[in-house]
Coordinates of C-alpha atoms and ligand atoms in Angstrom, one line a residue:
X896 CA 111.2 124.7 104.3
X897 CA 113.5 123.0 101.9
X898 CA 111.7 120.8 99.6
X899 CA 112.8 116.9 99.0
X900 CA 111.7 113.5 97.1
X901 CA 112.0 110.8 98.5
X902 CA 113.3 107.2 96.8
X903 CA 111.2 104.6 97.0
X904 CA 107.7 103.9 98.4
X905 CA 108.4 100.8 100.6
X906 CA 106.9 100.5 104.0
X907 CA 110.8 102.1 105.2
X908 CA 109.5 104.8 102.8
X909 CA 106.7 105.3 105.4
X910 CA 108.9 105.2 108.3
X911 CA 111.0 107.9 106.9
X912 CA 108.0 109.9 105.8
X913 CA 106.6 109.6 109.3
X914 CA 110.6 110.9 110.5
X915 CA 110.7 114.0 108.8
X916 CA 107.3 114.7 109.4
X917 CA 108.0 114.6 112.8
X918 CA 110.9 117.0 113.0
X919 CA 109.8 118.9 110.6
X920 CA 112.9 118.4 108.4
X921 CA 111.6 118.9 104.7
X922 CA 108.8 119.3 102.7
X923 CA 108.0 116.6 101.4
X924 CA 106.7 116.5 97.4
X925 CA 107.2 113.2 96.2
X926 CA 108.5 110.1 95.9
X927 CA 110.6 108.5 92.8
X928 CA 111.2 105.0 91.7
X929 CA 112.7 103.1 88.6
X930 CA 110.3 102.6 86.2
X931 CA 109.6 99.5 86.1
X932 CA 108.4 99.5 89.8
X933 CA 106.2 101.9 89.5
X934 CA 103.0 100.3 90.3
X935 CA 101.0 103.4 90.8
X936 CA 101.4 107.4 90.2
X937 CA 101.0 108.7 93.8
X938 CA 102.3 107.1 97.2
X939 CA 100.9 108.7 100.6
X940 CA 99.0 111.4 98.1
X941 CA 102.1 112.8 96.9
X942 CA 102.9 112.0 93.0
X943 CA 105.7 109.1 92.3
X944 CA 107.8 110.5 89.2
X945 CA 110.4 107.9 87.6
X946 CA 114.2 108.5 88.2
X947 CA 115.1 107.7 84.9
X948 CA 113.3 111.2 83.8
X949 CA 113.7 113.0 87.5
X950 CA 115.3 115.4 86.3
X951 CA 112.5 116.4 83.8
X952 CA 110.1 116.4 87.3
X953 CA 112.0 118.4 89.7
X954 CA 114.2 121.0 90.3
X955 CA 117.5 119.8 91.2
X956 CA 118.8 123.3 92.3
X957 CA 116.3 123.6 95.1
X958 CA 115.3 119.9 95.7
X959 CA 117.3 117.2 97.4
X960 CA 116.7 113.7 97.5
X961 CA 116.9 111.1 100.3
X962 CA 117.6 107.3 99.2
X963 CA 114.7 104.6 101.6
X964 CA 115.4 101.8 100.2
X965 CA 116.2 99.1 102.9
X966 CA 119.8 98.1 104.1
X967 CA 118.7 94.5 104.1
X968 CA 119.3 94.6 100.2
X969 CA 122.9 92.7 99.2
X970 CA 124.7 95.2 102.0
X971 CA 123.7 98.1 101.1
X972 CA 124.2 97.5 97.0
X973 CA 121.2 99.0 95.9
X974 CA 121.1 102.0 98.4
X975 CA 124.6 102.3 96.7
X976 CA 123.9 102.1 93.3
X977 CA 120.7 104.6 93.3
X978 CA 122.7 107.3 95.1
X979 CA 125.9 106.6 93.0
X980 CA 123.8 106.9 89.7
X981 CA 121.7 110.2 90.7
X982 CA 124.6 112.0 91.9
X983 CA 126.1 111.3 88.8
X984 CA 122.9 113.5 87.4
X985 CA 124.3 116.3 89.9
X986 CA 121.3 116.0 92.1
X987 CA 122.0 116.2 96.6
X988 CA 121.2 114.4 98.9
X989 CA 119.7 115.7 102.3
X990 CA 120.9 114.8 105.9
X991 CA 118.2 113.6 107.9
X992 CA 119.5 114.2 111.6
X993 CA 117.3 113.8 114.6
X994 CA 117.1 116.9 117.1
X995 CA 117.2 114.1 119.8
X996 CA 120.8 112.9 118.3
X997 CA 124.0 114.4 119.9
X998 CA 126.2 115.4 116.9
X999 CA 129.5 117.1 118.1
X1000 CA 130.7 116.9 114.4
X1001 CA 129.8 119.0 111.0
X1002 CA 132.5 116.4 108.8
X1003 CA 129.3 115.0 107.4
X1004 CA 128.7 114.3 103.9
X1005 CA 125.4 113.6 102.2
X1006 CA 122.4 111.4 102.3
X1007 CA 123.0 110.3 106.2
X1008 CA 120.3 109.1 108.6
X1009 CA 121.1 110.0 112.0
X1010 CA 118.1 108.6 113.9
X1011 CA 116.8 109.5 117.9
X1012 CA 119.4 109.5 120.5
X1013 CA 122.3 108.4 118.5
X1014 CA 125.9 109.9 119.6
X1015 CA 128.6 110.7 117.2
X1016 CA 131.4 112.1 119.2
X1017 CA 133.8 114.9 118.5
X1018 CA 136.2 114.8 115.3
X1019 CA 134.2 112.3 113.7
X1020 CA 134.2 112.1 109.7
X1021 CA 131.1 110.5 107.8
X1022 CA 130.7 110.0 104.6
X1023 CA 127.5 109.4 101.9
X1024 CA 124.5 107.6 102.2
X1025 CA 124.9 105.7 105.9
X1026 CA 122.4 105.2 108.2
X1027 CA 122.6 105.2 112.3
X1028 CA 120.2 103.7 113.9
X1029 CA 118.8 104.7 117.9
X1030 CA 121.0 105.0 120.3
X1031 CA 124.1 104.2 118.5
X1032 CA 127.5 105.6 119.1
X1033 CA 130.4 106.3 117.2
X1034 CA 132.9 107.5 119.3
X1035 CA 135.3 110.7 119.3
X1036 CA 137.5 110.5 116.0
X1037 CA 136.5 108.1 114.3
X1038 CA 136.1 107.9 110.7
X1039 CA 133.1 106.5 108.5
X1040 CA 133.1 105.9 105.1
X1041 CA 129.9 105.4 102.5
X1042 CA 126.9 103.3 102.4
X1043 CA 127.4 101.8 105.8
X1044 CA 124.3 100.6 108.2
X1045 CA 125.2 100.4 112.1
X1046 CA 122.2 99.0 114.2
X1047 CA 119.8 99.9 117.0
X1048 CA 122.6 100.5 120.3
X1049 CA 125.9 99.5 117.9
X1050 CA 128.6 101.1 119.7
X1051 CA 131.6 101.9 117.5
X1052 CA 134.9 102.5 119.4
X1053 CA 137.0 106.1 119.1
X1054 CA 139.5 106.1 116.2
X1055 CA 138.3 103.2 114.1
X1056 CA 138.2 103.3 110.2
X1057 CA 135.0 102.1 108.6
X1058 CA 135.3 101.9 104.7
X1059 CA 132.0 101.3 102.5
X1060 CA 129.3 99.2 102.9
X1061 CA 129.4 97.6 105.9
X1062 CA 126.9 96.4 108.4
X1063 CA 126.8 96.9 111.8
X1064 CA 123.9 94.5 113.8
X1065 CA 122.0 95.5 116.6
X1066 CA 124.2 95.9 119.7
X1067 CA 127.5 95.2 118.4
X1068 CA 130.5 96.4 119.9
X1069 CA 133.9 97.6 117.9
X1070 CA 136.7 98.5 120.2
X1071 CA 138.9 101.7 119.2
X1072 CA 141.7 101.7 116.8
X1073 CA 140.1 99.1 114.6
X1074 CA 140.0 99.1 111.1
X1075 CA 136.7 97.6 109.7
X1076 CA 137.3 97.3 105.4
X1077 CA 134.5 97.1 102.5
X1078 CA 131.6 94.7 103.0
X1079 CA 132.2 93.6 106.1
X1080 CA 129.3 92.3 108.8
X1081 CA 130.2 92.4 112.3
X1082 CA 127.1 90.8 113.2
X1083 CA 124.3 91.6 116.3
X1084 CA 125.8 91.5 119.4
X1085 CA 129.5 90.7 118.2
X1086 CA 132.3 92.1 119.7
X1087 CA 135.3 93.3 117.3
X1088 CA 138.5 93.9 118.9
X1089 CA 140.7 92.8 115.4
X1090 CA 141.0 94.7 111.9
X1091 CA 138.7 92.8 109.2
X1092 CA 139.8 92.4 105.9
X1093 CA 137.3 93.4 103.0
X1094 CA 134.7 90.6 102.9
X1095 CA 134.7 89.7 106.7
X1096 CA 131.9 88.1 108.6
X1097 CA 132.1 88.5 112.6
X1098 CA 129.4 86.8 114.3
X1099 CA 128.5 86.8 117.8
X1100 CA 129.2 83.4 119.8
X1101 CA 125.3 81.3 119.6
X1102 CA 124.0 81.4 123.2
X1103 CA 122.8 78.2 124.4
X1104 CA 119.7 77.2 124.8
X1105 CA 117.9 74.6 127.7
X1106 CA 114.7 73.8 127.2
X1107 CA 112.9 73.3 130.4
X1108 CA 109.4 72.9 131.7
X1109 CA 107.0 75.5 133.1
X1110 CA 108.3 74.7 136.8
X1111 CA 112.2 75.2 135.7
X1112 CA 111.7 78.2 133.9
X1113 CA 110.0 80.1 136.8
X1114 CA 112.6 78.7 139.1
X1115 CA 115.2 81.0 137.4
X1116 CA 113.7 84.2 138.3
X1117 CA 113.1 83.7 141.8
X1118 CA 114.7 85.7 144.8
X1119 CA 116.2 82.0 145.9
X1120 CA 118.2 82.4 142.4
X1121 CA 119.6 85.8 143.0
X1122 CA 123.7 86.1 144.3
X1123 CA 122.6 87.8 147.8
X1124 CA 119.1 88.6 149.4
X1125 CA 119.0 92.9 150.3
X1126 CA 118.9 92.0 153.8
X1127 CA 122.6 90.7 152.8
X1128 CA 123.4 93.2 150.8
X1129 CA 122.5 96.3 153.3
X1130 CA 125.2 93.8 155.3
X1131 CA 128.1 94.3 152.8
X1132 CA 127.2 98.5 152.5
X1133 CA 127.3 98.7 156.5
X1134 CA 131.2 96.7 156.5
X1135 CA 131.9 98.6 153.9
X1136 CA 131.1 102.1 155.2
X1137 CA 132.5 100.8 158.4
X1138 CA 135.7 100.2 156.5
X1139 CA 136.2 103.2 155.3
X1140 CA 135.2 105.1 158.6
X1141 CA 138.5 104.0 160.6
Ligands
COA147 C1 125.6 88.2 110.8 C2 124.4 87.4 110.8 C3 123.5 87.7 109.6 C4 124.8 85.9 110.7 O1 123.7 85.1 110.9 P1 123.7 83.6 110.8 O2 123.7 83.1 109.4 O3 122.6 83.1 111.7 O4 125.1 83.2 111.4 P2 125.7 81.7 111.7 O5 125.8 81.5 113.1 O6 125.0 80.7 110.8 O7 127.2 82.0 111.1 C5 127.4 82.4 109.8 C6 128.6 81.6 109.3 O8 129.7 81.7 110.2 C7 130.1 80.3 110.6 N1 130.4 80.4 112.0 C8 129.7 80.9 113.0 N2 130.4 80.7 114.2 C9 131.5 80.0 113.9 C10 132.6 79.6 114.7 N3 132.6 79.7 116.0 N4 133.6 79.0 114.0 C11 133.6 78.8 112.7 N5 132.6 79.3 111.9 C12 131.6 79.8 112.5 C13 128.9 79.5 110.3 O9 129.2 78.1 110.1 C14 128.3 80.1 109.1 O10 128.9 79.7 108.0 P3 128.1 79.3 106.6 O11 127.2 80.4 106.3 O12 129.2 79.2 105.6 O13 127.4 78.1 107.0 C15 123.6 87.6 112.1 O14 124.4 87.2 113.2 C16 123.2 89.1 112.3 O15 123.9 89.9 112.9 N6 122.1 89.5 111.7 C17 121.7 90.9 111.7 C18 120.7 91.2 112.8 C19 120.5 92.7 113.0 O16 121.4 93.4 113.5 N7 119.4 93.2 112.5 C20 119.2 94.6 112.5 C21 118.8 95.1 111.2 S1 117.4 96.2 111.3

């Protein structure tokens, strides 16, 4: 099994360890972090080396690196910077794709998470250093740049343009053709049907919110609060067949 370090020791550190452990992916035989976060010299009992002498640690021939620290850091900006400075020391990053993703394209760079059940359709291009959460979807074509972060169920239309560092929320929607630029948030359940220039912030509508008493609340999810009973329903199927019979 190829042999990898992991950066950082937070608890997405964990969550990674716990990924590739999982699948299998890598053997795992350490973790590095900046000097002056290093609290301690092992992290899940494998040893924590400091990047600024990694090099003098590992073998950078026959041992890639993966970047965990967090996407809720400045968009991305330190994920960014710590893969930007140790491939300027020549050292790879690994792919961590899940078996249970669907992944009809190899025009995939380095340092990607592709978690559970994602999709990323045919003729795609991805970058460095992005991360897919579950069961998100970039469709057929489209084209994905660096340091990007698209959430749990973010569906990204076929033949959009994603540049670098953006972030996707949880459940957001990106018809096709758009052109998202650098920095950009479309935010948890927005939906993005216009280009956004570098810098842009598209946020979901707030839903509104009643607040009612015990005896309201319960009155909403009652059969007396549903469109048609099934007795009604069964109605509509049997016209409808009926329809369609003559
Ligand atoms: C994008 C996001 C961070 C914005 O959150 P927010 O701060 O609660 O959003 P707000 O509703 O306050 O809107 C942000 C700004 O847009 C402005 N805005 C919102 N709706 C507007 C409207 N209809 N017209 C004009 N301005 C509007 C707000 O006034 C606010 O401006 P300000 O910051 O200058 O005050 C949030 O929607 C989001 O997606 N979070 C990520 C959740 C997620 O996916 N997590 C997964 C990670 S694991």
């Amino acid at each position: 099994m190829e042999k990898i370090v992991l950066i950082g020791t937070s608890s997405l550190a964990a969550e990674t360890v716990a990924f590739i452990e999982r699948y299998q992916l890598y053997d795992i035989i350490g973790f590095t972090v900046n000097e002056n976060c290093m609290k301690e010299d092992s992290f899940m009992g494998k040893p924590v080396y400091p990047i600024e002498s990694l090099e003098e640690c590992v073998d950078k021939a026959t041992v890639k690196l993966f970047c965990t620290a967090s996407w809720y850091n400045h968009m991305n900006r330190l994920r960014k910077k710590l893969f930007d400075e140790l491939k300027e020391k020549d050292f790879t990053f690994a792919n961590l794709i899940s078996p249970n993703a669907i992944v009809y394209t190899d025009d995939i760079g380095e340092g990607n998470w592709i978690h559970d059940f994602a999709h990323i359709g045919h003729g795609v291009h991805i970058g460095d250093n992005n991360v897919f959460r579950m069961n998100c979807v970039i469709e057929h074509e489209s084209v994905i740049g660096n340091h990007n972060f698209f959430g749990v169920a973010s569906v990204i239309g076929g033949h959009d343009f994603y540049g670098d560092c953006n972030f996707t929320g949880l459940g957001a929607l990106v018809f096709n053709r758009v052109a998202v630029g650098n920095k950009c948030i479309v935010g948890a359940g927005a939906a993005l049907k216009d280009d956004l220039p570098d810098y842009s912030l598209c946020v979901a509508p707030k839903p509104f919110i009643k607040q009612c008493d015990e005896e309201k609340i319960e009155s909403y999810i009652t059969p007396a609060h549903l469109n048609r009973s099934v007795d009604e329903f069964n109605e509509m199927i049997k016209a409808h067949r009926k329809g369609e019979n003559k």
